[in-house]
Amino acid sequence: MTDQPSRPPRRPRYQGTHPRRFDEKYKELAPERYAEEQAKVAARGHTPAGTHRSIMVDEILEVLAPRPGEAALDATLGYGGHARELLTRLRPGGRLVGLDVDPLELPRTEARLRALGFDETALIVRRTNFAGLAKVAAELGPFDLVLADLGVSSMQIDNPARGFTWKAEGPLDLRLNPQKGRSAADLLTALDAPALAELLAENADEPQADAIARAVAGQALRTTRQLAECVRAALPDLEEDELKKALQRTFQALRIAVNDEFGVLDRFLAQLPGALKPGGRVAILTFHSGEDRRVKKAFQQGLRDGTYTAIAPEPRRASSEERRANPRSTSAKLRWAVRAS
């Protein structure tokens, strides 16, 4: 009796005419096979599932002005879109070091960049938090240019299994590195209402912080939907648009706390001058007032004490065309600085 030829696996089944759940979007999740579908999704102003659209690429390239033979650092490698553009301009003889703390996405990004022809001499990848910049620079630097994109990647936001969004059911996690630290669920059980209200106000400027904190603090919430329901119950009089903003801010505040994002940024900014060569350039993309305020103050202090010779007088924003094409660029602010010679 001969073996029957194996059949290819069936695509995920879904209700209706279009897939809704992340894991059902099989065409979006296979860009190498369905490039046309990717283009259609992008043309609608959306980011295809499992991918990330790099923000303010032209503006970053203008500020950093990468040249062949230079040494660069992408402190937040993410999907690798910015890195790809930098690497192309560093040829021949240049090198880029890419850092990222996410153990799930980093191998995929490295594989994509290697497939584009960037070998170990052109691209060095390290799984580490950019708060360890000084250690990286001692080993591999200093650098002619440094980029830090502080936004969370779309791959993380869109995947319900990561627990970053209130829009889909998933574990209430929110960790950039799910192998380290405590989840948002664990954090909520440890906070009382005043502490949670302070966290919501500090990390997200949430105007309804007290009401949300009273409803959520100390609750044994294990899923994103459970948290979203608690927030909705705490704010019964809000219009739907305002309620969605409150949900977004609540998840943002918890994500910042779980990953100590402000503390990590402060340590990065303190170590940054020592990682730059004389005349080196740095560009930082922020997406929240707390981030932008820290970058602005660090650059201003560096200008006053002579560490930097020039800084951005005002943050640059994404163009109106980019904001329309990619709504996730709307809150982005780009600041830059030049190290003293």
mmCIF file with all atom_site columns, N, CA, C and O in Angstrom, residues 141-163:
data_model
loop_
_atom_site.group_PDB
_atom_site.id
_atom_site.type_symbol
_atom_site.label_atom_id
_atom_site.label_alt_id
_atom_site.label_comp_id
_atom_site.label_asym_id
_atom_site.label_entity_id
_atom_site.label_seq_id
_atom_site.pdbx_PDB_ins_code
_atom_site.Cartn_x
_atom_site.Cartn_y
_atom_site.Cartn_z
_atom_site.occupancy
_atom_site.B_iso_or_equiv
_atom_site.pdbx_formal_charge
_atom_site.auth_seq_id
_atom_site.auth_comp_id
_atom_site.auth_asym_id
_atom_site.auth_atom_id
_atom_site.pdbx_PDB_model_num
ATOM 1  N N  . GLY A 1 141 ? 31.026 50.418 20.339 1.00 0.00 ? 141 GLY A N  1
ATOM 2  C CA . GLY A 1 141 ? 30.951 51.806 19.912 1.00 0.00 ? 141 GLY A CA 1
ATOM 3  C C  . GLY A 1 141 ? 32.258 52.522 20.098 1.00 0.00 ? 141 GLY A C  1
ATOM 4  O O  . GLY A 1 141 ? 33.295 51.874 20.201 1.00 0.00 ? 141 GLY A O  1
ATOM 5  N N  . PRO A 1 142 ? 32.189 53.876 20.144 1.00 0.00 ? 142 PRO A N  1
ATOM 6  C CA . PRO A 1 142 ? 31.014 54.731 20.068 1.00 0.00 ? 142 PRO A CA 1
ATOM 7  C C  . PRO A 1 142 ? 30.465 54.854 18.639 1.00 0.00 ? 142 PRO A C  1
ATOM 8  O O  . PRO A 1 142 ? 31.029 54.306 17.703 1.00 0.00 ? 142 PRO A O  1
ATOM 9  N N  . PHE A 1 143 ? 29.365 55.616 18.511 1.00 0.00 ? 143 PHE A N  1
ATOM 10 C CA . PHE A 1 143 ? 28.611 55.627 17.268 1.00 0.00 ? 143 PHE A CA 1
ATOM 11 C C  . PHE A 1 143 ? 28.576 57.020 16.645 1.00 0.00 ? 143 PHE A C  1
ATOM 12 O O  . PHE A 1 143 ? 28.576 58.042 17.337 1.00 0.00 ? 143 PHE A O  1
ATOM 13 N N  . ASP A 1 144 ? 28.508 57.018 15.310 1.00 0.00 ? 144 ASP A N  1
ATOM 14 C CA . ASP A 1 144 ? 28.324 58.272 14.578 1.00 0.00 ? 144 ASP A CA 1
ATOM 15 C C  . ASP A 1 144 ? 26.879 58.740 14.639 1.00 0.00 ? 144 ASP A C  1
ATOM 16 O O  . ASP A 1 144 ? 26.618 59.947 14.570 1.00 0.00 ? 144 ASP A O  1
ATOM 17 N N  . LEU A 1 145 ? 25.962 57.805 14.734 1.00 0.00 ? 145 LEU A N  1
ATOM 18 C CA . LEU A 1 145 ? 24.552 58.180 14.801 1.00 0.00 ? 145 LEU A CA 1
ATOM 19 C C  . LEU A 1 145 ? 23.772 57.155 15.605 1.00 0.00 ? 145 LEU A C  1
ATOM 20 O O  . LEU A 1 145 ? 24.078 55.961 15.593 1.00 0.00 ? 145 LEU A O  1
ATOM 21 N N  . VAL A 1 146 ? 22.766 57.650 16.321 1.00 0.00 ? 146 VAL A N  1
ATOM 22 C CA . VAL A 1 146 ? 21.931 56.821 17.187 1.00 0.00 ? 146 VAL A CA 1
ATOM 23 C C  . VAL A 1 146 ? 20.474 57.168 16.931 1.00 0.00 ? 146 VAL A C  1
ATOM 24 O O  . VAL A 1 146 ? 20.104 58.352 16.861 1.00 0.00 ? 146 VAL A O  1
ATOM 25 N N  . LEU A 1 147 ? 19.647 56.147 16.792 1.00 0.00 ? 147 LEU A N  1
ATOM 26 C CA . LEU A 1 147 ? 18.201 56.308 16.644 1.00 0.00 ? 147 LEU A CA 1
ATOM 27 C C  . LEU A 1 147 ? 17.495 55.546 17.743 1.00 0.00 ? 147 LEU A C  1
ATOM 28 O O  . LEU A 1 147 ? 17.851 54.401 18.039 1.00 0.00 ? 147 LEU A O  1
ATOM 29 N N  . ALA A 1 148 ? 16.492 56.173 18.340 1.00 0.00 ? 148 ALA A N  1
ATOM 30 C CA . ALA A 1 148 ? 15.621 55.487 19.295 1.00 0.00 ? 148 ALA A CA 1
ATOM 31 C C  . ALA A 1 148 ? 14.175 55.835 18.960 1.00 0.00 ? 148 ALA A C  1
ATOM 32 O O  . ALA A 1 148 ? 13.785 57.006 19.024 1.00 0.00 ? 148 ALA A O  1
ATOM 33 N N  . ASP A 1 149 ? 13.403 54.839 18.568 1.00 0.00 ? 149 ASP A N  1
ATOM 34 C CA . ASP A 1 149 ? 11.970 54.975 18.290 1.00 0.00 ? 149 ASP A CA 1
ATOM 35 C C  . ASP A 1 149 ? 11.238 54.387 19.491 1.00 0.00 ? 149 ASP A C  1
ATOM 36 O O  . ASP A 1 149 ? 11.211 53.173 19.677 1.00 0.00 ? 149 ASP A O  1
ATOM 37 N N  . LEU A 1 150 ? 10.633 55.246 20.313 1.00 0.00 ? 150 LEU A N  1
ATOM 38 C CA . LEU A 1 150 ? 10.080 54.803 21.585 1.00 0.00 ? 150 LEU A CA 1
ATOM 39 C C  . LEU A 1 150 ? 8.663  54.240 21.460 1.00 0.00 ? 150 LEU A C  1
ATOM 40 O O  . LEU A 1 150 ? 8.070  53.862 22.469 1.00 0.00 ? 150 LEU A O  1
ATOM 41 N N  . GLY A 1 151 ? 8.134  54.157 20.278 1.00 0.00 ? 151 GLY A N  1
ATOM 42 C CA . GLY A 1 151 ? 6.792  53.605 20.116 1.00 0.00 ? 151 GLY A CA 1
ATOM 43 C C  . GLY A 1 151 ? 6.770  52.096 20.205 1.00 0.00 ? 151 GLY A C  1
ATOM 44 O O  . GLY A 1 151 ? 7.751  51.417 19.887 1.00 0.00 ? 151 GLY A O  1
ATOM 45 N N  . VAL A 1 152 ? 5.650  51.556 20.651 1.00 0.00 ? 152 VAL A N  1
ATOM 46 C CA . VAL A 1 152 ? 5.448  50.115 20.652 1.00 0.00 ? 152 VAL A CA 1
ATOM 47 C C  . VAL A 1 152 ? 5.148  49.666 19.233 1.00 0.00 ? 152 VAL A C  1
ATOM 48 O O  . VAL A 1 152 ? 4.384  50.321 18.513 1.00 0.00 ? 152 VAL A O  1
ATOM 49 N N  . SER A 1 153 ? 5.741  48.577 18.795 1.00 0.00 ? 153 SER A N  1
ATOM 50 C CA . SER A 1 153 ? 5.561  48.104 17.425 1.00 0.00 ? 153 SER A CA 1
ATOM 51 C C  . SER A 1 153 ? 4.147  47.590 17.195 1.00 0.00 ? 153 SER A C  1
ATOM 52 O O  . SER A 1 153 ? 3.511  47.046 18.103 1.00 0.00 ? 153 SER A O  1
ATOM 53 N N  . SER A 1 154 ? 3.693  47.736 15.968 1.00 0.00 ? 154 SER A N  1
ATOM 54 C CA . SER A 1 154 ? 2.360  47.250 15.615 1.00 0.00 ? 154 SER A CA 1
ATOM 55 C C  . SER A 1 154 ? 2.243  45.747 15.801 1.00 0.00 ? 154 SER A C  1
ATOM 56 O O  . SER A 1 154 ? 1.158  45.237 16.107 1.00 0.00 ? 154 SER A O  1
ATOM 57 N N  . MET A 1 155 ? 3.354  45.014 15.618 1.00 0.00 ? 155 MET A N  1
ATOM 58 C CA . MET A 1 155 ? 3.297  43.557 15.798 1.00 0.00 ? 155 MET A CA 1
ATOM 59 C C  . MET A 1 155 ? 2.899  43.225 17.237 1.00 0.00 ? 155 MET A C  1
ATOM 60 O O  . MET A 1 155 ? 2.180  42.246 17.484 1.00 0.00 ? 155 MET A O  1
ATOM 61 N N  . GLN A 1 156 ? 3.368  44.028 18.185 1.00 0.00 ? 156 GLN A N  1
ATOM 62 C CA . GLN A 1 156 ? 3.044  43.795 19.586 1.00 0.00 ? 156 GLN A CA 1
ATOM 63 C C  . GLN A 1 156 ? 1.615  44.214 19.904 1.00 0.00 ? 156 GLN A C  1
ATOM 64 O O  . GLN A 1 156 ? 0.882  43.506 20.598 1.00 0.00 ? 156 GLN A O  1
ATOM 65 N N  . ILE A 1 157 ? 1.225  45.377 19.368 1.00 0.00 ? 157 ILE A N  1
ATOM 66 C CA . ILE A 1 157 ? -0.115 45.892 19.655 1.00 0.00 ? 157 ILE A CA 1
ATOM 67 C C  . ILE A 1 157 ? -1.190 44.992 19.068 1.00 0.00 ? 157 ILE A C  1
ATOM 68 O O  . ILE A 1 157 ? -2.204 44.694 19.719 1.00 0.00 ? 157 ILE A O  1
ATOM 69 N N  . ASP A 1 158 ? -0.987 44.543 17.834 1.00 0.00 ? 158 ASP A N  1
ATOM 70 C CA . ASP A 1 158 ? -2.045 43.838 17.111 1.00 0.00 ? 158 ASP A CA 1
ATOM 71 C C  . ASP A 1 158 ? -2.241 42.396 17.548 1.00 0.00 ? 158 ASP A C  1
ATOM 72 O O  . ASP A 1 158 ? -3.323 41.827 17.342 1.00 0.00 ? 158 ASP A O  1
ATOM 73 N N  . ASN A 1 159 ? -1.226 41.792 18.123 1.00 0.00 ? 159 ASN A N  1
ATOM 74 C CA . ASN A 1 159 ? -1.317 40.380 18.500 1.00 0.00 ? 159 ASN A CA 1
ATOM 75 C C  . ASN A 1 159 ? -1.988 40.250 19.869 1.00 0.00 ? 159 ASN A C  1
ATOM 76 O O  . ASN A 1 159 ? -1.396 40.608 20.893 1.00 0.00 ? 159 ASN A O  1
ATOM 77 N N  . PRO A 1 160 ? -3.217 39.730 19.935 1.00 0.00 ? 160 PRO A N  1
ATOM 78 C CA . PRO A 1 160 ? -3.918 39.643 21.221 1.00 0.00 ? 160 PRO A CA 1
ATOM 79 C C  . PRO A 1 160 ? -3.166 38.827 22.266 1.00 0.00 ? 160 PRO A C  1
ATOM 80 O O  . PRO A 1 160 ? -3.343 39.048 23.470 1.00 0.00 ? 160 PRO A O  1
ATOM 81 N N  . ALA A 1 161 ? -2.342 37.898 21.842 1.00 0.00 ? 161 ALA A N  1
ATOM 82 C CA . ALA A 1 161 ? -1.608 37.059 22.788 1.00 0.00 ? 161 ALA A CA 1
ATOM 83 C C  . ALA A 1 161 ? -0.618 37.859 23.616 1.00 0.00 ? 161 ALA A C  1
ATOM 84 O O  . ALA A 1 161 ? -0.186 37.401 24.678 1.00 0.00 ? 161 ALA A O  1
ATOM 85 N N  . ARG A 1 162 ? -0.251 39.075 23.137 1.00 0.00 ? 162 ARG A N  1
ATOM 86 C CA . ARG A 1 162 ? 0.686  39.909 23.879 1.00 0.00 ? 162 ARG A CA 1
ATOM 87 C C  . ARG A 1 162 ? -0.022 40.762 24.927 1.00 0.00 ? 162 ARG A C  1
ATOM 88 O O  . ARG A 1 162 ? 0.635  41.331 25.815 1.00 0.00 ? 162 ARG A O  1
ATOM 89 N N  . GLY A 1 163 ? -1.347 40.925 24.810 1.00 0.00 ? 163 GLY A N  1
ATOM 90 C CA . GLY A 1 163 ? -2.107 41.649 25.822 1.00 0.00 ? 163 GLY A CA 1
ATOM 91 C C  . GLY A 1 163 ? -1.874 43.146 25.838 1.00 0.00 ? 163 GLY A C  1
ATOM 92 O O  . GLY A 1 163 ? -1.994 43.791 26.882 1.00 0.00 ? 163 GLY A O  1
#
